[in-house]
XYZ file of C-alpha atoms in Angstrom:
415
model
C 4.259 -11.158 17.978
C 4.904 -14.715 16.358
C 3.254 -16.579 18.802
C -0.773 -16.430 20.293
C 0.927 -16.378 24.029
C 2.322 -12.685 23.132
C -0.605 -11.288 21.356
C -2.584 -8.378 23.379
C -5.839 -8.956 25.376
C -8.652 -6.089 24.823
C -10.618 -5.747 27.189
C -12.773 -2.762 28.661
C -12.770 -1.384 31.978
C -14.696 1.434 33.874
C -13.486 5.129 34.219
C -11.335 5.434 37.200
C -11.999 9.157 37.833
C -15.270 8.471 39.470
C -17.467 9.804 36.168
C -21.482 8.701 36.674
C -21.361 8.026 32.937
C -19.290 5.491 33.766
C -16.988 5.755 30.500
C -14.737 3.054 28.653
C -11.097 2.512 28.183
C -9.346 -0.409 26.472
C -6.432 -1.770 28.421
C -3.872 -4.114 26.421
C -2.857 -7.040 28.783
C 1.099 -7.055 28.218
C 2.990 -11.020 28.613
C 4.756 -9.890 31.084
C 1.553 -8.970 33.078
C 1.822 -5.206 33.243
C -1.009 -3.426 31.972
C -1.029 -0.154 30.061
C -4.754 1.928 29.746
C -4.945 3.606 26.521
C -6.702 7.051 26.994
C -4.019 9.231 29.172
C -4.242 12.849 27.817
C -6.471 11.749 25.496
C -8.903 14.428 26.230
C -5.826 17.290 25.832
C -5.211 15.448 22.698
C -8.460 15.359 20.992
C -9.149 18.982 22.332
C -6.439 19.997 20.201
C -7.323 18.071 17.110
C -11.299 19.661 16.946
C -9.593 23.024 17.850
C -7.527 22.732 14.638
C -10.450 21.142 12.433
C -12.526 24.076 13.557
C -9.574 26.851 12.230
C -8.662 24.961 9.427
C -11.778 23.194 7.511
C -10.437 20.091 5.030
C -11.582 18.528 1.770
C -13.503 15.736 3.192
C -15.739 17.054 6.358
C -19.221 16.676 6.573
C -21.776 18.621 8.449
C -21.564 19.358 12.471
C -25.482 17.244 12.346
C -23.448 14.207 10.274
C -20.623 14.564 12.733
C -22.704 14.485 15.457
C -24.665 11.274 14.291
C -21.298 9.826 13.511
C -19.705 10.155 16.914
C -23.957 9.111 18.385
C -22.847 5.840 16.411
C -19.828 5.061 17.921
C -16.901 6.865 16.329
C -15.146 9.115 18.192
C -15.245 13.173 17.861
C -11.505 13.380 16.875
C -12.225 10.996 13.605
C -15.479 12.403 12.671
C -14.268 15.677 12.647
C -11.668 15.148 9.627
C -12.651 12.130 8.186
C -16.810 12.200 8.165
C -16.605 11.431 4.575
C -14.268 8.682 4.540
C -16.833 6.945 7.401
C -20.084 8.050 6.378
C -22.142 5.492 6.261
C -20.282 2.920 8.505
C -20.619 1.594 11.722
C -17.908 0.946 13.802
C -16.866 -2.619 15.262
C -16.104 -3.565 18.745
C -12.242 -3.892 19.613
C -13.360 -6.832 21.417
C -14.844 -8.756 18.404
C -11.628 -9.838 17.278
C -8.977 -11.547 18.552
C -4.875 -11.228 17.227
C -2.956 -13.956 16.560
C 0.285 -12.638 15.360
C 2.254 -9.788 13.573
C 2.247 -10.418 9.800
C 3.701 -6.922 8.572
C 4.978 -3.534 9.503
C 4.979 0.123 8.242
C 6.399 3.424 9.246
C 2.683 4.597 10.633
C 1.216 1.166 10.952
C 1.170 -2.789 12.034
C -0.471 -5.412 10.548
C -1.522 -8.536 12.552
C -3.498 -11.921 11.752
C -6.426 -11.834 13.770
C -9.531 -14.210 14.212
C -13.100 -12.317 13.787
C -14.860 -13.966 16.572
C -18.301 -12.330 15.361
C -18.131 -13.568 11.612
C -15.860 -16.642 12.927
C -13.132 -16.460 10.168
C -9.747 -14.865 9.781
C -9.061 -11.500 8.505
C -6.375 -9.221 8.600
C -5.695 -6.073 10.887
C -4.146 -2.807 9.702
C -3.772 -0.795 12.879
C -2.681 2.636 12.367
C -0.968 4.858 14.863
C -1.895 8.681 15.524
C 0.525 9.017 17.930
C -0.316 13.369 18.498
C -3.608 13.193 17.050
C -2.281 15.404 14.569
C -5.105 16.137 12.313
C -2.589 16.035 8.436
C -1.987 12.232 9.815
C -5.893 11.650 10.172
C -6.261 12.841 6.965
C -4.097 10.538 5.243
C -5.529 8.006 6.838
C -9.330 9.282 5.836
C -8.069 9.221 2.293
C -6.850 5.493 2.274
C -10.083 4.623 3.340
C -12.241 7.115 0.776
C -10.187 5.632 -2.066
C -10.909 1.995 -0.458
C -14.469 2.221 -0.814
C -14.324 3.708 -4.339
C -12.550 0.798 -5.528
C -14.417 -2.878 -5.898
C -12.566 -5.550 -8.249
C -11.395 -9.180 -7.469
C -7.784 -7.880 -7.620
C -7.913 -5.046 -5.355
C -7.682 -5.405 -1.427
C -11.334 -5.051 0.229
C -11.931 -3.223 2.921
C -14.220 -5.119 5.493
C -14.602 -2.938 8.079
C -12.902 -0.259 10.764
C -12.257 -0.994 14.413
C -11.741 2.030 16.775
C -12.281 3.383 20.204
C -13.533 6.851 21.518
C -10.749 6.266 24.399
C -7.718 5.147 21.912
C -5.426 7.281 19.240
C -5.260 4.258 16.836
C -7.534 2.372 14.244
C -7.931 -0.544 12.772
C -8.780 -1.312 9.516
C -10.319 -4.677 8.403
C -9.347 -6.639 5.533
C -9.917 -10.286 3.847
C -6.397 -12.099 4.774
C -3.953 -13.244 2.162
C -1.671 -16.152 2.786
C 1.121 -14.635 0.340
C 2.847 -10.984 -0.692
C 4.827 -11.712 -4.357
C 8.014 -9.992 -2.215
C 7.711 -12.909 0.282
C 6.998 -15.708 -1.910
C 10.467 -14.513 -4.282
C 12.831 -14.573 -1.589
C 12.300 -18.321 -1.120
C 15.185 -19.797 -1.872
C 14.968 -22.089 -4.860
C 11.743 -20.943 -5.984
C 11.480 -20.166 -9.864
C 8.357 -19.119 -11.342
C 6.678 -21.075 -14.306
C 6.343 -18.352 -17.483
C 2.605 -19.402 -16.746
C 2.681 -18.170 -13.426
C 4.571 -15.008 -14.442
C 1.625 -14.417 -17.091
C -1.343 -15.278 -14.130
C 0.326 -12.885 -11.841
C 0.688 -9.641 -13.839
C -2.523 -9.992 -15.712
C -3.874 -10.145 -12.679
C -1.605 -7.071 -11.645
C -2.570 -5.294 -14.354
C -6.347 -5.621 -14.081
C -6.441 -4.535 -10.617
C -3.866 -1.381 -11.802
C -6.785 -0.756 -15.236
C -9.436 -0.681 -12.705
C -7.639 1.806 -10.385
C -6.839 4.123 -13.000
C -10.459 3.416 -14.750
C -11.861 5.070 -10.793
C -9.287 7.713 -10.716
C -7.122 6.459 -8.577
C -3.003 6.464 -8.483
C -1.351 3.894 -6.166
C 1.667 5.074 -6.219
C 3.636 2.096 -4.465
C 3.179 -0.731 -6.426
C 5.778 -3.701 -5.245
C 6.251 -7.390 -4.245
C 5.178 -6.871 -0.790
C 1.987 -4.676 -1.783
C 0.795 -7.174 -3.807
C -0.717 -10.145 -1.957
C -1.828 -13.757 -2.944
C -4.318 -16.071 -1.175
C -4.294 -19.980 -1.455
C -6.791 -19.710 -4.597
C -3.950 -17.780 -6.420
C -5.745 -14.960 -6.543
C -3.651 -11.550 -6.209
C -4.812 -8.348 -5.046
C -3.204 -5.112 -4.901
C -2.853 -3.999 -1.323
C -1.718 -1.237 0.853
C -3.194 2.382 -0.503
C -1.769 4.619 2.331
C 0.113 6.555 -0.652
C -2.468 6.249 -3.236
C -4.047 9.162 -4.294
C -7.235 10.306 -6.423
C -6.460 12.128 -9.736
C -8.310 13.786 -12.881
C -6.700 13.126 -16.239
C -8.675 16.000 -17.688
C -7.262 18.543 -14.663
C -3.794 19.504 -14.532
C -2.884 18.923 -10.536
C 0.217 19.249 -8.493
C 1.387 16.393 -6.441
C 4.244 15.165 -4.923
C 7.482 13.162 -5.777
C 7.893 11.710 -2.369
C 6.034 8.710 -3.625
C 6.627 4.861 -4.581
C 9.415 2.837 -2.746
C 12.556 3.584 -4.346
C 14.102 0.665 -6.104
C 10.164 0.808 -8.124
C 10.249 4.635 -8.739
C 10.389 6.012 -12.071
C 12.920 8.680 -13.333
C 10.141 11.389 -13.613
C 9.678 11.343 -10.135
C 13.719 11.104 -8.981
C 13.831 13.911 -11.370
C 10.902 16.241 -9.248
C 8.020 16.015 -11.341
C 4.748 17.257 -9.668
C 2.474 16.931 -12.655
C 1.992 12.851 -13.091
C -0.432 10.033 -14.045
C -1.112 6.745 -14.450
C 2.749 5.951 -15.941
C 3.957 6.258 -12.554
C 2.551 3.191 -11.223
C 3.215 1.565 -15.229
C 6.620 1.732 -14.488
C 6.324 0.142 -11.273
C 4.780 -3.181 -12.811
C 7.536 -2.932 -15.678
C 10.518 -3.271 -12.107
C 7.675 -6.451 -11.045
C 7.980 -7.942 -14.706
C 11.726 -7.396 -14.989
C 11.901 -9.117 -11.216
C 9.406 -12.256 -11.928
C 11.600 -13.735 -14.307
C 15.269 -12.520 -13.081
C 14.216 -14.119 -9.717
C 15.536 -10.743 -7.579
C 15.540 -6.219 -7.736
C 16.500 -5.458 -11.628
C 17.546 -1.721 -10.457
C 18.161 -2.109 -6.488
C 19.493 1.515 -5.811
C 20.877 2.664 -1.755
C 19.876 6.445 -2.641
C 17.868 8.841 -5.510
C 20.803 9.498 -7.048
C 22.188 5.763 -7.051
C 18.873 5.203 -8.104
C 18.372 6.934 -11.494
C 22.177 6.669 -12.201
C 21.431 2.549 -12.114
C 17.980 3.744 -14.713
C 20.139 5.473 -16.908
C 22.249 3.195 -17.393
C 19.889 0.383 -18.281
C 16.997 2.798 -19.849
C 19.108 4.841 -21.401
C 19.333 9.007 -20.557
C 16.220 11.009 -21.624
C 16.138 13.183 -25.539
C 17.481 16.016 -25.517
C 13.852 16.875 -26.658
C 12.200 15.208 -23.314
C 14.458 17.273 -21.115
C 13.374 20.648 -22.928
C 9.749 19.676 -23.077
C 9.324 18.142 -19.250
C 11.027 21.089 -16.854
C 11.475 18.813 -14.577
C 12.739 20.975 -10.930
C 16.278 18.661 -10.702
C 17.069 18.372 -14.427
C 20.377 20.739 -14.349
C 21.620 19.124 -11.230
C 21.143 15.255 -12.923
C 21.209 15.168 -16.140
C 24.232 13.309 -17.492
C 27.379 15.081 -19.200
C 26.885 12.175 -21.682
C 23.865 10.541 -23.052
C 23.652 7.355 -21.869
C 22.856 4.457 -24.402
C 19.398 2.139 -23.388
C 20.476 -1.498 -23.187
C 17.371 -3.665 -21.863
C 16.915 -5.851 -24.404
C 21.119 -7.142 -24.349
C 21.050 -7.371 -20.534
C 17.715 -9.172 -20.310
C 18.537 -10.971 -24.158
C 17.601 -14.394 -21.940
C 14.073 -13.613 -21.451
C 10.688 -14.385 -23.979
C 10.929 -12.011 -26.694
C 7.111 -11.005 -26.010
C 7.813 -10.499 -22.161
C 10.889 -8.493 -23.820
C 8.441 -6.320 -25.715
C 5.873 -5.380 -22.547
C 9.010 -4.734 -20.599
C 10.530 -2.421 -23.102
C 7.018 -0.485 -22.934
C 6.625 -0.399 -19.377
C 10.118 0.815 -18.516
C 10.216 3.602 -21.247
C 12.226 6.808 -20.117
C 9.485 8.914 -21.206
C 6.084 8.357 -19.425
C 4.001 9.279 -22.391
C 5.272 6.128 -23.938
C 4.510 3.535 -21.167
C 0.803 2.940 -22.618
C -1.701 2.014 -20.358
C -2.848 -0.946 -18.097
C -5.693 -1.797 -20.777
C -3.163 -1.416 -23.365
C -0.532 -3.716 -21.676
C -2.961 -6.560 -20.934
C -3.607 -6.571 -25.174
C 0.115 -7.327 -25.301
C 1.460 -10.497 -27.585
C 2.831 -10.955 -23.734
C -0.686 -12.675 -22.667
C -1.636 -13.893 -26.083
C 1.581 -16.223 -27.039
C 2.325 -19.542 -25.847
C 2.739 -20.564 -23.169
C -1.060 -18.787 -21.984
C -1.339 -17.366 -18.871
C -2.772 -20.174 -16.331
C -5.958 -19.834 -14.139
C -5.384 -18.680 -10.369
C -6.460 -22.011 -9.601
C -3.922 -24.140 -10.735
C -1.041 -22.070 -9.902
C 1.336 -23.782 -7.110
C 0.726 -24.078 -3.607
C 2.418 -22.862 -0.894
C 2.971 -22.484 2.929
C 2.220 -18.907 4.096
C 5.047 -16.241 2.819
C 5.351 -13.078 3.142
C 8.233 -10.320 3.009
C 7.458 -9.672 6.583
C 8.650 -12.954 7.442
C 11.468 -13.190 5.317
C 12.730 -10.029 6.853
C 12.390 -11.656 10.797
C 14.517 -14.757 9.806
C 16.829 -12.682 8.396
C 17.662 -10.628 11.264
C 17.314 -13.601 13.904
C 20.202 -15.409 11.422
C 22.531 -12.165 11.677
C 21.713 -12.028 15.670
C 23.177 -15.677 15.772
């Protein structure tokens, strides 16, 4: 949807059926003038959903009298039955109290529009996420992202505003402030070089947000360009938590590798670890570093084992001492017949020595060696000159984001 002439029309419409209670549907109004009512087999759907919640009770419930004053409010039975918790406390807004202007991003699960909030008159932006089964595992996700949404409240973290559903439709929307920028989107211009000013303003901010994620207990666990988002103030703010996860430093907990977008995930992880912390997401922000200044992907792998074959040979292969301490589940099938020697410093030799230093730190082999966000932000990085500069003097420019850069690209291969 680029254009306000494509965007959908919500409006609500009685029950067909004939039912005295006279119940609600929202219909999406379609360019082409066809119209589609959201809310067939919904009831099958959302049968099966409460049938499953009943059999299998989840982390994050809340009593049938919550439940029942949560769907009273406005949310429907499906939600409140697995994510009470995530909502308690909330009322739901009207579908109709906003109005989408276009498409501004896209995920495997969910779509992400510009929309006008006619109510509070002022733009925001919409995640809407699918449940296309009602399957209750995919609500659950979803109730996380918003548990670990609430628990977090710092200038450089997203905010959540707000959630937007229906007790006729299988999706949700989540509200957020809108951001002009993603980092992803405003690299790929072409010609654009970023000021070592700049550089320093964005990952302090970066690294902020990341101390006061890890300071709540939370992992993000996808930390890249396109998750992190800029307004026209400069400001950045880590974004998109629908892999984040909470953790306990003091308890020893499983998770799983499946995590962080490959070109930003860290050896442990390509490797099989299930027992992880905060390094994961340290690593991350070492790839953004690396990337600010080199102006593109350091370590732009097609598959895992691409992947840590192109981290080996810039990091260097773990000690022989890290592979006997860690256990890590695919160590016999990738760990090199030769050690492999780490070479950062001579391939990046053109950047600051102190940016250098930070990087070296961040993109250590061994995750007990990355420090910490707190520890990173003491760095000589942020301390030598040239100083970081305030959010509000950084450059201005027209809306970016990877989103974007992705449509033009396609459109130019169409042609």
């Amino acid at each position: 949807m680029a254009t306000s002439s494509r965007r959908e029309d919500s409006q609500r419409t009685k029950d067909r059926y004939g039912n005295s209670e006279g119940r609600t549907m929202l219909i999406d109004k379609q360019v082409n003038g066809s119209v589609r009512i959201h809310g067939e087999n919904l009831d099958r759907k959302r049968e099966k959903v409460e049938c499953v919640v009943r059999q299998h009770p989840v982390r994050g419930s809340v009593p049938k009298a919550i439940e029942g004053e949560q769907v009273a409010a406005g949310w429907p039975a499906w939600l409140a039955a697995v994510a009470g918790e995530a909502i308690q406390g909330w009322i739901p807004r009207r579908a109709d109290s906003f109005e989408k202007l276009d498409k501004i991003g896209q995920g495997t699960y969910s779509n992400v529009y510009r929309a006008r909030d006619l109510d509070q008159k002022k733009v925001v932006a919409l995640k809407k996420v699918r449940f296309d089964n009602l399957e209750p595992e995919s609500v659950r996700f979803m109730a996380r992202e918003i548990h670990i949404l609430r628990r977090l409240d710092h200038p450089n973290v997203i905010k959540l505003e707000g959630l937007v559903t229906s007790r006729m439709s299988c999706s949700l929307y989540l509200v957020f402030e809108y951001m002009e920028h993603d980092l992803a989107g405003l690299a790929s211009n072409p010609g654009l070089k970023f000021s070592e000013p700049q550089v320093k303003c964005y990952m302090q901010q970066l690294l902020c947000g990341l101390d006061h994620c890890h300071s709540r207990g939370v992992l993000h666990r996808d930390i890249k360009g396109s998750n992190l988002l800029l307004d026209n103030n400069g400001i950045l703010k880590i974004a998109d938590f629908g892999l984040a996860s909470f953790y306990d430093p003091l308890q020893n907990q499983p998770f799983t590798s499946r995590v962080v977008t490959l070109w930003y995930r860290p050896p442990e992880l390509l490797l099989g670890a299930t027992y992880y912390g905060t390094a994961v997401d340290l690593w991350s922000t070492g790839c953004i570093l690396a990337e600010l200044y080199a102006g593109k992907p350091i370590m732009p792998g097609r598959t895992e084992v691409e992947q840590l074959h192109k981290i080996f040979k810039l990091c260097g292969s773990p000690s022989e001492d890290y592979w006997r301490k860690s256990k890590l589940p695919h160590a016999t099938i990738f760990k090199p017949q030769r050690p492999y020697r780490r070479c950062v410093a001579e391939t990046f030799k053109e950047f600051p020595a102190p940016a250098l230093a930070l990087m070296e730190t961040l993109l250590s082999i061994d995750p007990s060696d990355r420090g910490s966000a707190a520890s990173a932000l003491k760095s000589e990085f942020f301390t030598t000159k040239p100083l970081p500069c305030g959010p509000s003097s950084l450059p201005k420019y027209p809306p970016s984001k990877e989103f974007d850069a992705k449509m033009r690209n396609e459109e130019a291969r169409r042609c």
